[in-house]
Short mmCIF file of C-alpha atoms and ligand atoms in Angstrom, two decimals:
data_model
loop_
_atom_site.label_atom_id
_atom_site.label_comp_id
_atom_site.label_asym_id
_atom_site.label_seq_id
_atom_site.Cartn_x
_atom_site.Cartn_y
_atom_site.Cartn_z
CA UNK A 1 -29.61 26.69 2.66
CA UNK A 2 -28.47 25.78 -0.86
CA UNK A 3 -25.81 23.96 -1.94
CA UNK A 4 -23.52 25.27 -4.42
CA UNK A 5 -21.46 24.57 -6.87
CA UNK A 6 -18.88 27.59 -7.51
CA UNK A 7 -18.58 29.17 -10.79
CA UNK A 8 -15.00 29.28 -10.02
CA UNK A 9 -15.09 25.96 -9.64
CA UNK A 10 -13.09 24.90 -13.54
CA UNK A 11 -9.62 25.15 -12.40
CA UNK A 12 -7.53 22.17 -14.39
CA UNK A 13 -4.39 22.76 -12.92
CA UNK A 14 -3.26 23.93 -9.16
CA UNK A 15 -1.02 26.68 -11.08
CA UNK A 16 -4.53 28.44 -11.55
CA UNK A 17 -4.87 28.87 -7.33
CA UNK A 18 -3.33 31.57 -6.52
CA UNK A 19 -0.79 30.13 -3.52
CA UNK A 20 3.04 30.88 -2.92
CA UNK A 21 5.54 29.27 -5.27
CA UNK A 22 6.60 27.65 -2.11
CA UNK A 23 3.28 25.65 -2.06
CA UNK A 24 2.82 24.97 -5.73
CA UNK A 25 6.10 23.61 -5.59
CA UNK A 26 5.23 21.44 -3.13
CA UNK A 27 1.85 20.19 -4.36
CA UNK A 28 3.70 19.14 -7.19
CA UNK A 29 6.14 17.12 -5.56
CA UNK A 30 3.37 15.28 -3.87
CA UNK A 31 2.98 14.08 -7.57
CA UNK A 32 -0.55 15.57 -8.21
CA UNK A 33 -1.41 16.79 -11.19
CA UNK A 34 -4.78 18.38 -10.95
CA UNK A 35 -7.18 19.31 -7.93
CA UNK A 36 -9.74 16.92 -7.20
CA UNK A 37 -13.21 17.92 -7.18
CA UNK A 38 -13.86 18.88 -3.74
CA UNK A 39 -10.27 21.01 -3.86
CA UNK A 40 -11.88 22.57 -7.00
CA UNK A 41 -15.06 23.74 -4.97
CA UNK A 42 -13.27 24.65 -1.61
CA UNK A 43 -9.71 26.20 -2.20
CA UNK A 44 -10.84 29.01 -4.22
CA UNK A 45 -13.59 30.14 -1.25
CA UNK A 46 -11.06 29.03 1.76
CA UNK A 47 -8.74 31.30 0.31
CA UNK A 48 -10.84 34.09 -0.44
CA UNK A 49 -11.18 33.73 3.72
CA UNK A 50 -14.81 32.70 3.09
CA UNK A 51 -16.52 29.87 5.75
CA UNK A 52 -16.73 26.73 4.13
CA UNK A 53 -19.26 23.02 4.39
CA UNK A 54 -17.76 20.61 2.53
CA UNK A 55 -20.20 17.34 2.04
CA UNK A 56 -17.18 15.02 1.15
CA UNK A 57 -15.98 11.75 2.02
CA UNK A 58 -12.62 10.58 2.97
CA UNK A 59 -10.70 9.52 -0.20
CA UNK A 60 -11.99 13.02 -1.70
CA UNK A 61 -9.19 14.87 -1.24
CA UNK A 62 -10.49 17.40 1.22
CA UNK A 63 -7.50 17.03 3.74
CA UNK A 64 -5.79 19.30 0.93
CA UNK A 65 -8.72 21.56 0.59
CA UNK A 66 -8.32 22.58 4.04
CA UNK A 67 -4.48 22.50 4.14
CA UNK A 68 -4.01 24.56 1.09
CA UNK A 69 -5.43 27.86 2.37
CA UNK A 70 -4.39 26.86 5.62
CA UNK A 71 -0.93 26.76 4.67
CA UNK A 72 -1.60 30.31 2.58
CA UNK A 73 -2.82 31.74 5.87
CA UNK A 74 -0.33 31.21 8.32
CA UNK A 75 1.61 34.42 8.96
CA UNK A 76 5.12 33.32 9.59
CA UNK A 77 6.32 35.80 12.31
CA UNK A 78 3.12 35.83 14.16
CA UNK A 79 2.88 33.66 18.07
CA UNK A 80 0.20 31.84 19.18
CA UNK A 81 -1.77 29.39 17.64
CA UNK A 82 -2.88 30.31 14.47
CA UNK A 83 -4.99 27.14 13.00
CA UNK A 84 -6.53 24.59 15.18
CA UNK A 85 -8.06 21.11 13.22
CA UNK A 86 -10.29 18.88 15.34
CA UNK A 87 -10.60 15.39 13.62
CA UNK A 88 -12.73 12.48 15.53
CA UNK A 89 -9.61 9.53 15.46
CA UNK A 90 -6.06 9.97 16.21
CA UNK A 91 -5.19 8.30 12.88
CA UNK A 92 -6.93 10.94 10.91
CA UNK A 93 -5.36 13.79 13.30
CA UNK A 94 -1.90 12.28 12.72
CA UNK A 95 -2.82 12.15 8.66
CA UNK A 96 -3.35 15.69 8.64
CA UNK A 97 -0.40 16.30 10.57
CA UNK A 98 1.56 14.32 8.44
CA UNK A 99 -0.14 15.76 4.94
CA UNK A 100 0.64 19.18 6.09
CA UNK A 101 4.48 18.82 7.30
CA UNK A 102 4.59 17.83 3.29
CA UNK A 103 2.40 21.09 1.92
CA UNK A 104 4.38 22.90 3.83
CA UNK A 105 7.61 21.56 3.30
CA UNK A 106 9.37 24.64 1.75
CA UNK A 107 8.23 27.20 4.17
CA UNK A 108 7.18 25.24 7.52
CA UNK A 109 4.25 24.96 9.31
CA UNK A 110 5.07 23.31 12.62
CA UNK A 111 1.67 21.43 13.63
CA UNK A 112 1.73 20.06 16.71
CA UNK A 113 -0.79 16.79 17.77
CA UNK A 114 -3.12 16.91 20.32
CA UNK A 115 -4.61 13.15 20.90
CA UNK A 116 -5.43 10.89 23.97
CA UNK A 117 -3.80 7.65 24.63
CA UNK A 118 0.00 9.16 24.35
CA UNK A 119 2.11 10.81 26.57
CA UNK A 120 0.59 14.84 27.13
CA UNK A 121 4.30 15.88 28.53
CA UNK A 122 5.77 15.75 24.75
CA UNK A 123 2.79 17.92 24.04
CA UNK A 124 2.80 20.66 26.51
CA UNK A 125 6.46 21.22 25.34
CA UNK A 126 5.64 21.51 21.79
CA UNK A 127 2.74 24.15 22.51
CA UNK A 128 5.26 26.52 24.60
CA UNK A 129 7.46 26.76 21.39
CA UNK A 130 7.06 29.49 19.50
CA UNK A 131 7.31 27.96 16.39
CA UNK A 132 3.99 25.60 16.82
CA UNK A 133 1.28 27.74 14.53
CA UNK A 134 -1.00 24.63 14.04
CA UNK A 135 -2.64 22.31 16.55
CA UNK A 136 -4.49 19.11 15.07
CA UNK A 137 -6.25 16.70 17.65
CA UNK A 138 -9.34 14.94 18.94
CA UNK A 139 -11.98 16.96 21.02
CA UNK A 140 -10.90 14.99 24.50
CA UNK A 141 -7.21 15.84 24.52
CA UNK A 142 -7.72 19.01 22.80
CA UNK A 143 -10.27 20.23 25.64
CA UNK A 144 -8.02 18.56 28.67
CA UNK A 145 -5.13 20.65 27.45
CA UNK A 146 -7.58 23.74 27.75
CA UNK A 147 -8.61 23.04 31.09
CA UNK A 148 -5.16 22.62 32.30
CA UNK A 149 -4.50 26.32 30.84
CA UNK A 150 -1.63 24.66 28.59
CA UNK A 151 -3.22 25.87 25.02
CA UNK A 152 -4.55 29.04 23.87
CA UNK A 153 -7.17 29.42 21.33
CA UNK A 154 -7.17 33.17 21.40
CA UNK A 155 -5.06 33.50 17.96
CA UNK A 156 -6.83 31.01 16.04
CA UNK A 157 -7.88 32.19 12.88
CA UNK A 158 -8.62 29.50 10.87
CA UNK A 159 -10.58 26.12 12.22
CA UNK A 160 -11.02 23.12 10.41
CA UNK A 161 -13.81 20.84 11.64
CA UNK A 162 -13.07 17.53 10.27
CA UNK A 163 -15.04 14.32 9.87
CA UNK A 164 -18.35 16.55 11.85
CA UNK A 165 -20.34 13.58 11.09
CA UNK A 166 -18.17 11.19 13.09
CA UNK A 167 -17.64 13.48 15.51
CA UNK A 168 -21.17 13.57 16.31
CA UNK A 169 -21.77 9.59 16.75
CA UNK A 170 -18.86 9.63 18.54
CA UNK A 171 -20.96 12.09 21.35
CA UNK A 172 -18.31 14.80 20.36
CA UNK A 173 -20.86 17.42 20.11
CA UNK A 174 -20.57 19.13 23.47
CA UNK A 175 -17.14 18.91 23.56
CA UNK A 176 -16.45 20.55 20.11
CA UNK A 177 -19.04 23.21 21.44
CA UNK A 178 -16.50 24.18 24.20
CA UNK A 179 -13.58 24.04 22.45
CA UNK A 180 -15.08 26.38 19.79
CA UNK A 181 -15.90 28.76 22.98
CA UNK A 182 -12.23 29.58 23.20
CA UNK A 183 -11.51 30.85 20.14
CA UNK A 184 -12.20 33.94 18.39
CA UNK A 185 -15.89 34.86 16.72
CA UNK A 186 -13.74 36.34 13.93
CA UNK A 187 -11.89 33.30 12.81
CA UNK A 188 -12.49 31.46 9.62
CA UNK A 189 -14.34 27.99 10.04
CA UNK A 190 -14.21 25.03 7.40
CA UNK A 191 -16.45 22.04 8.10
CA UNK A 192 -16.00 18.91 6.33
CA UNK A 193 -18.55 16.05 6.62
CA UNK A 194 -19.39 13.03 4.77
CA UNK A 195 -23.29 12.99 5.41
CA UNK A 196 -25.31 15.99 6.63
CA UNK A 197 -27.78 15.09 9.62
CA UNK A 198 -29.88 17.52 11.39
CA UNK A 199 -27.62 18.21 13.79
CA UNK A 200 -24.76 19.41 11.84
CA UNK A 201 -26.75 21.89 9.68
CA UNK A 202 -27.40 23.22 13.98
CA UNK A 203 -23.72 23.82 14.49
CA UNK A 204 -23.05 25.09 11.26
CA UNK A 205 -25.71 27.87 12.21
CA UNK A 206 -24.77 28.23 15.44
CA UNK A 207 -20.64 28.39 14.58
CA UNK A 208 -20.06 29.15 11.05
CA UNK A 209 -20.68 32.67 8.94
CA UNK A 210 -22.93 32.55 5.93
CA UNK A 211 -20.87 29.78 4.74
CA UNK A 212 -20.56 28.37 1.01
CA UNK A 213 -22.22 24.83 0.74
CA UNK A 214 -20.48 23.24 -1.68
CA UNK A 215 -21.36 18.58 -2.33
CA UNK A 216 -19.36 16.00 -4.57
CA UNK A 217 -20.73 12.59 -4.93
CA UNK A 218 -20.49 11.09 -1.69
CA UNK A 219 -19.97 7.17 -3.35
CA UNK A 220 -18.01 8.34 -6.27
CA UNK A 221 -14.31 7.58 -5.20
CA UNK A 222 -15.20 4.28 -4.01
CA UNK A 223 -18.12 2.65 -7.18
CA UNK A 224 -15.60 3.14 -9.74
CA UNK A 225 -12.44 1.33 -8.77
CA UNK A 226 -13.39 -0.70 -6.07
CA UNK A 227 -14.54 -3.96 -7.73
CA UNK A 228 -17.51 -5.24 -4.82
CA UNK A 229 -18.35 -9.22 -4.44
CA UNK A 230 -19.27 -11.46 -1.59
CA UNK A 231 -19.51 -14.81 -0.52
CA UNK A 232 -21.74 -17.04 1.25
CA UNK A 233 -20.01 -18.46 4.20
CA UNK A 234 -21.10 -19.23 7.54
CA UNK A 235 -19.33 -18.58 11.10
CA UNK A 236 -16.82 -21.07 11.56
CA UNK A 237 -16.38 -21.16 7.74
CA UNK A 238 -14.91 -17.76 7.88
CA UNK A 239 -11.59 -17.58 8.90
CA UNK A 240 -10.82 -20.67 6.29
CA UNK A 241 -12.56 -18.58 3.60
CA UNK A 242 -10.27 -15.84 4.44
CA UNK A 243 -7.21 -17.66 4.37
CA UNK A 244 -8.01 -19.03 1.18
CA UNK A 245 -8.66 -15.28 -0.03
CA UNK A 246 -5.21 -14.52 1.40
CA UNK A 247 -3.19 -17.55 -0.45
CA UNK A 248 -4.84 -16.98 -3.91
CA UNK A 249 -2.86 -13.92 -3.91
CA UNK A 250 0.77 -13.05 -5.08
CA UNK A 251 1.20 -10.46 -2.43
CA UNK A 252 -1.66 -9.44 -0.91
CA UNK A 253 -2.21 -5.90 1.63
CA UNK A 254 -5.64 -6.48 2.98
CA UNK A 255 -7.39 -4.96 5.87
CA UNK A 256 -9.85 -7.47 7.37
CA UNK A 257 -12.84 -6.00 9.51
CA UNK A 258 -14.35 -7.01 12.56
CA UNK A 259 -16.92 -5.55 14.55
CA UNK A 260 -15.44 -5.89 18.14
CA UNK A 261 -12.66 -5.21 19.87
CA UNK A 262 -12.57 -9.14 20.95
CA UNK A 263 -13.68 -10.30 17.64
CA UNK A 264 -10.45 -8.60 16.19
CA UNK A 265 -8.14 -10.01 18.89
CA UNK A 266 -9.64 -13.52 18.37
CA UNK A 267 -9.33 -13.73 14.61
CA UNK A 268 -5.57 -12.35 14.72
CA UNK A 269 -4.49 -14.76 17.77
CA UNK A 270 -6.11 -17.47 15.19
CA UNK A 271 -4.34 -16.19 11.87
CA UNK A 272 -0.70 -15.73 13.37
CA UNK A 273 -1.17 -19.41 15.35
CA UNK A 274 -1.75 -20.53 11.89
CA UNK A 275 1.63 -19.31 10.88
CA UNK A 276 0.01 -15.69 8.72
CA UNK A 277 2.46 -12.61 9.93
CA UNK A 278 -1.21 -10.55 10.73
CA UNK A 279 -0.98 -6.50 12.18
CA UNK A 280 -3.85 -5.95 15.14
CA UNK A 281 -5.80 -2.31 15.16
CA UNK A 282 -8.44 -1.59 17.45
CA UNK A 283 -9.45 1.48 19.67
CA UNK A 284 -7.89 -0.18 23.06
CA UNK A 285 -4.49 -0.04 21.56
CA UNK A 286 -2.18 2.97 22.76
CA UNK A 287 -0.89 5.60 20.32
CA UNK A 288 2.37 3.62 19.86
CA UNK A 289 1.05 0.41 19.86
CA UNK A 290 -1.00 1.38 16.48
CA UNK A 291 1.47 3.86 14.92
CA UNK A 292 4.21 0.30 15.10
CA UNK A 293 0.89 -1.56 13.53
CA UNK A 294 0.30 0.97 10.49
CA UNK A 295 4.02 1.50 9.81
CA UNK A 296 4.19 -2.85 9.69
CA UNK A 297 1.39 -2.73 7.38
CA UNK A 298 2.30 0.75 5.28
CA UNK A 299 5.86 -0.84 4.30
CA UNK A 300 4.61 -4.46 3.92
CA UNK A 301 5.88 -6.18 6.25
CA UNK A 302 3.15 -7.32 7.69
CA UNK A 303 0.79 -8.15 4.58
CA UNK A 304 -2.47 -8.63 6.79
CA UNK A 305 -3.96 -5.88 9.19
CA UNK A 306 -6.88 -7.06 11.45
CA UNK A 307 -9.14 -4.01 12.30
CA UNK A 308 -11.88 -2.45 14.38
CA UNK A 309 -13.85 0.49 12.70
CA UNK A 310 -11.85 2.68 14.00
CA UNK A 311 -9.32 1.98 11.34
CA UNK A 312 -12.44 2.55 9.04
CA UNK A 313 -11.94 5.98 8.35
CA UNK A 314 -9.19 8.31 7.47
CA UNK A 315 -6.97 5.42 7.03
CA UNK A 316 -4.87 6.51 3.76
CA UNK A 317 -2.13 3.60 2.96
CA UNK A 318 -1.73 3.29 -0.78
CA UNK A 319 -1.88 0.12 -2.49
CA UNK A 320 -4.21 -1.89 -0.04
CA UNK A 321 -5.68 -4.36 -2.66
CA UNK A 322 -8.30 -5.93 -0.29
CA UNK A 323 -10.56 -4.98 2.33
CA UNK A 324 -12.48 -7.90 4.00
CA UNK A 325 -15.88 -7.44 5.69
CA UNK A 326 -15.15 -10.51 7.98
CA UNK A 327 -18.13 -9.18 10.16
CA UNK A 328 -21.31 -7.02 8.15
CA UNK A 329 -20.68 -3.30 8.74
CA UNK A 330 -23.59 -1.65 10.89
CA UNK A 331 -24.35 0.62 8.04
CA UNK A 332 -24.23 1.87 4.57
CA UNK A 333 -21.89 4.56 5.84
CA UNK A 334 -19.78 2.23 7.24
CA UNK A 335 -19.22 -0.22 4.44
CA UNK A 336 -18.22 2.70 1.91
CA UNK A 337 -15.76 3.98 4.64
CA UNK A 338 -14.13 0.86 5.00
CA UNK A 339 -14.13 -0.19 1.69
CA UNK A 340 -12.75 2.93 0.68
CA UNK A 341 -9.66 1.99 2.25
CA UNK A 342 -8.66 0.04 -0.73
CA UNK A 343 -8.66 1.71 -3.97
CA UNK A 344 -7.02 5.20 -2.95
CA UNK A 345 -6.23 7.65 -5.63
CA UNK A 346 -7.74 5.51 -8.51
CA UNK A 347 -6.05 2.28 -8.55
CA UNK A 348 -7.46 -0.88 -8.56
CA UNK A 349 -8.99 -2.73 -5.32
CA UNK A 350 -11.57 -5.49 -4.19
CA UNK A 351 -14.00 -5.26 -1.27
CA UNK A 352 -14.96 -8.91 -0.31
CA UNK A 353 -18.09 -9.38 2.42
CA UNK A 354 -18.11 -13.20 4.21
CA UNK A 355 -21.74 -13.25 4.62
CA UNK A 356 -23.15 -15.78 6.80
CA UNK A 357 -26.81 -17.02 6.76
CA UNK A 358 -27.82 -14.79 9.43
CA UNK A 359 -26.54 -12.10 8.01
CA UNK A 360 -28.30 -11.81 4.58
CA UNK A 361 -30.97 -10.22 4.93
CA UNK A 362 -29.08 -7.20 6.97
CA UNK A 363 -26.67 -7.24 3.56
CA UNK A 364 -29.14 -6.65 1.34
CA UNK A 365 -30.49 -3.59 3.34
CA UNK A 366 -26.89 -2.30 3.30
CA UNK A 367 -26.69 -2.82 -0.62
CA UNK A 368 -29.65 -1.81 -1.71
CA UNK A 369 -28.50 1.66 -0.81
CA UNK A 370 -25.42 1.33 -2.95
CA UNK A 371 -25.55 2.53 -6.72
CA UNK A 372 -23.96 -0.28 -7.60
CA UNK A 373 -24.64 -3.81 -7.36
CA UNK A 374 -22.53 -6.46 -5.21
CA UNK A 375 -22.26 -9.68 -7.38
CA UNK A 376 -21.79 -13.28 -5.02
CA UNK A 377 -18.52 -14.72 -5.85
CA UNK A 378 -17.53 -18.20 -5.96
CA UNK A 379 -14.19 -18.45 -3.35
CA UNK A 380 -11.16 -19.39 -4.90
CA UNK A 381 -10.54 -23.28 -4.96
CA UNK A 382 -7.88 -23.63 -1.76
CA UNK A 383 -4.19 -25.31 -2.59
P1 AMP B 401 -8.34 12.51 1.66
O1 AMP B 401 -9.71 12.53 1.06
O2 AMP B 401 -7.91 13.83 2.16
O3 AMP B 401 -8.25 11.40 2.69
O4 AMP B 401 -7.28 12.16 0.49
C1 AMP B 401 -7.24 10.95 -0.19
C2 AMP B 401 -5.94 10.72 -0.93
O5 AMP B 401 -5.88 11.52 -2.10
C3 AMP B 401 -4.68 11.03 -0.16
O6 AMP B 401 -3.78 9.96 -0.38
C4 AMP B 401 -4.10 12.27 -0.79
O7 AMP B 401 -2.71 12.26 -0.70
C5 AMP B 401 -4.57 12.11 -2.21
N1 AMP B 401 -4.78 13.37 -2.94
C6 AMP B 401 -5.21 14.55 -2.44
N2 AMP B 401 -5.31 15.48 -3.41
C7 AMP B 401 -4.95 14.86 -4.54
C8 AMP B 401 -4.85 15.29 -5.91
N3 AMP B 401 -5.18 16.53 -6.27
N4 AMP B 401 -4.46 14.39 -6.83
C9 AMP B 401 -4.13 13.12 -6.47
N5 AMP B 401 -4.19 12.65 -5.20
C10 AMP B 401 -4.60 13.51 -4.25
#
């Protein structure tokens, strides 16, 4: 099992991919210019109807690479569902959703979401219209509505596994297994991962067809325009250190992590007692509760959004100038997910860590495995 890199792989423009004017059209209104590297490697082998692994971080680009051909492979006229994308998080489900209503925008592809912790009425409607081709959701939901008999698989043609990685910490494993079950062996599978553990290279075998490997540098979106730092603070020092952070700024949008659920609550109670308009995101809020929470924080109103990992990953809102490790991440994996929030499609962004005494030595583990270094900062002097 080698990974590739296609000869193909030298397009410059999208007008080189051969897609529908309707699609080109619309890629351009999205305001790109050229493909990034990952759509580069994939498109041309998605669209060729090859199976695809895609070793490529969020911030890559790769929501495209899979949308592209899927959008090229829809057949208009056709019933049934006709694509099915299983993501980990309802954020990144709803992304996808959201990235393909606008690839699609001049010939329509209807996807419709499949995700626990919202209403599954609304959804059971949307699958019995005909025009639903697409169905994007997280294994649980997606697998309920199977058991209940409301979705089909039977039409699927093309499957997107998104995020595998995630899906497997999440314990997803068995339950993408079934879902897989119930669609057809001839159907074309992309898989799209950001690290490649033993047990992914085991579904890939068991679920994919002699598929193209193709890799971009995993850390590359985030080294080069995130500028890294940290600062020496302990506990009770932290939430002062962050509100210093905050008021240096004109007009801050910064995303500050916590580990816990009740670490995020605490720290948001404290920042909007203390008179800072602060967003809350964590995994116990419902659908609607976070959707209200990212629009807040997408148009600016609110300028600070308080987060669990779960926010982490797929997260795209442009212009977030600051993510703030208020607790360490657990891993190298997850400190270049979250601090890839900040920085999206090359502009500028800062990733500060509050490190506390006890929490050196764990740091330095984390950075060591970065290819750049983290320089200590000095904070700011406060007003
Ligand atoms: P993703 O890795 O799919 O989460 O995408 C990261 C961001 O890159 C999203 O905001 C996309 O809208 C954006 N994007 C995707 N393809 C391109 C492209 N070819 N040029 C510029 N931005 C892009």
């Amino acid at each position: 099992m080698t990974i590739e890199a296609l000869p193909e792989a030298t397009h410059a423009s999208f007008s080189d991919f051969p897609v529908s004017g309707a699609t080109r059209k619309a890629i351009s209104e999205q305001g790109w210019d050229v493909p990034t590297e990952i759509q580069n490697l994939t498109i041309p082998a998605l669209l060729d109807g090859e199976d695809v692994v895609g070793l490529a971080q969020t911030g890559s680009g790769k929501t495209a690479a899979f949308l592209i051909p899927l959008v090229e492979a829809m057949e208009r006229n056709a019933r049934g569902i006709q694509a099915l994308i299983i993501t980990p998080t309802r954020e990144l489900a709803s992304q996808a959703a959201d990235e393909l209503k606008s690839l699609s925008r001049h010939e329509p592809v209807k996807p419709v979401v499949l995700c626990g912790g919202t209403s599954i009425k609304p959804q059971i409607n949307a699958l019995r219209g005909r025009a639903t081709k697409v169905a994007v959701g997280t294994p649980g939901r997606i697998l309920d509505h199977l058991q209940r008999g409301t979705l089909q698989l039977g039409s699927v043609k093309y499957l997107v596994l998104d995020e595998a990685d995630r899906m497997l910490d999440m314990g997803f494993a068995p339950d993408v297994g079934r879902i897989l079950s119930h669609t057809p062996d001839a159907r074309q599978t992309a898989l799209f991962s950001a690290t490649m553990p033993k047990e992914i290279k085991g579904i890939v075998n068991r679920h994919m067809r002699s598929p193209r490997w193709v890799a971009v540098e995993t850390s590359a979106p985030t080294v080069d325009t995130v500028e890294q730092v940290y600062y020496r603070v302990d506990g009770k020092e932290k939430t002062t250190a962050l509100k210093t952070l905050i008021d240096a700024e004109e007009k801050p949008l910064v995303i500050v992590f916590r580990r816990t659920k009740r670490g995020a609550k605490n720290l948001h109670r404290q920042l909007e007692r203390q008179g800072y308009k602060a967003g809350l995101l964590h995994g116990g809020k419902t659908q609607s509760q976070r959707t209200k929470a990212l629009e807040s924080f997408n148009m600016g109103r609110t300028r600070i959004l308080v987060a669990t990992n779960v926010a982490a990953r797929g997260l795209d809102i442009p212009n977030v100038s600051h993510v703030i490790n208020y607790d360490l991440p657990e891993d190298v994996d997850t400190y270049v997910h979250r601090i890839g929030r900040t920085a999206r499609a090359g502009k500028h962004g800062v990733a500060v860590s509050l490190i506390g005494e006890a929490e050196v030595r764990e740091f330095r583990q984390i950075t060591k495995r970065l290819p750049v270094e983290v320089r200590e900062s000095r904070l700011p002097k406060s007003a």
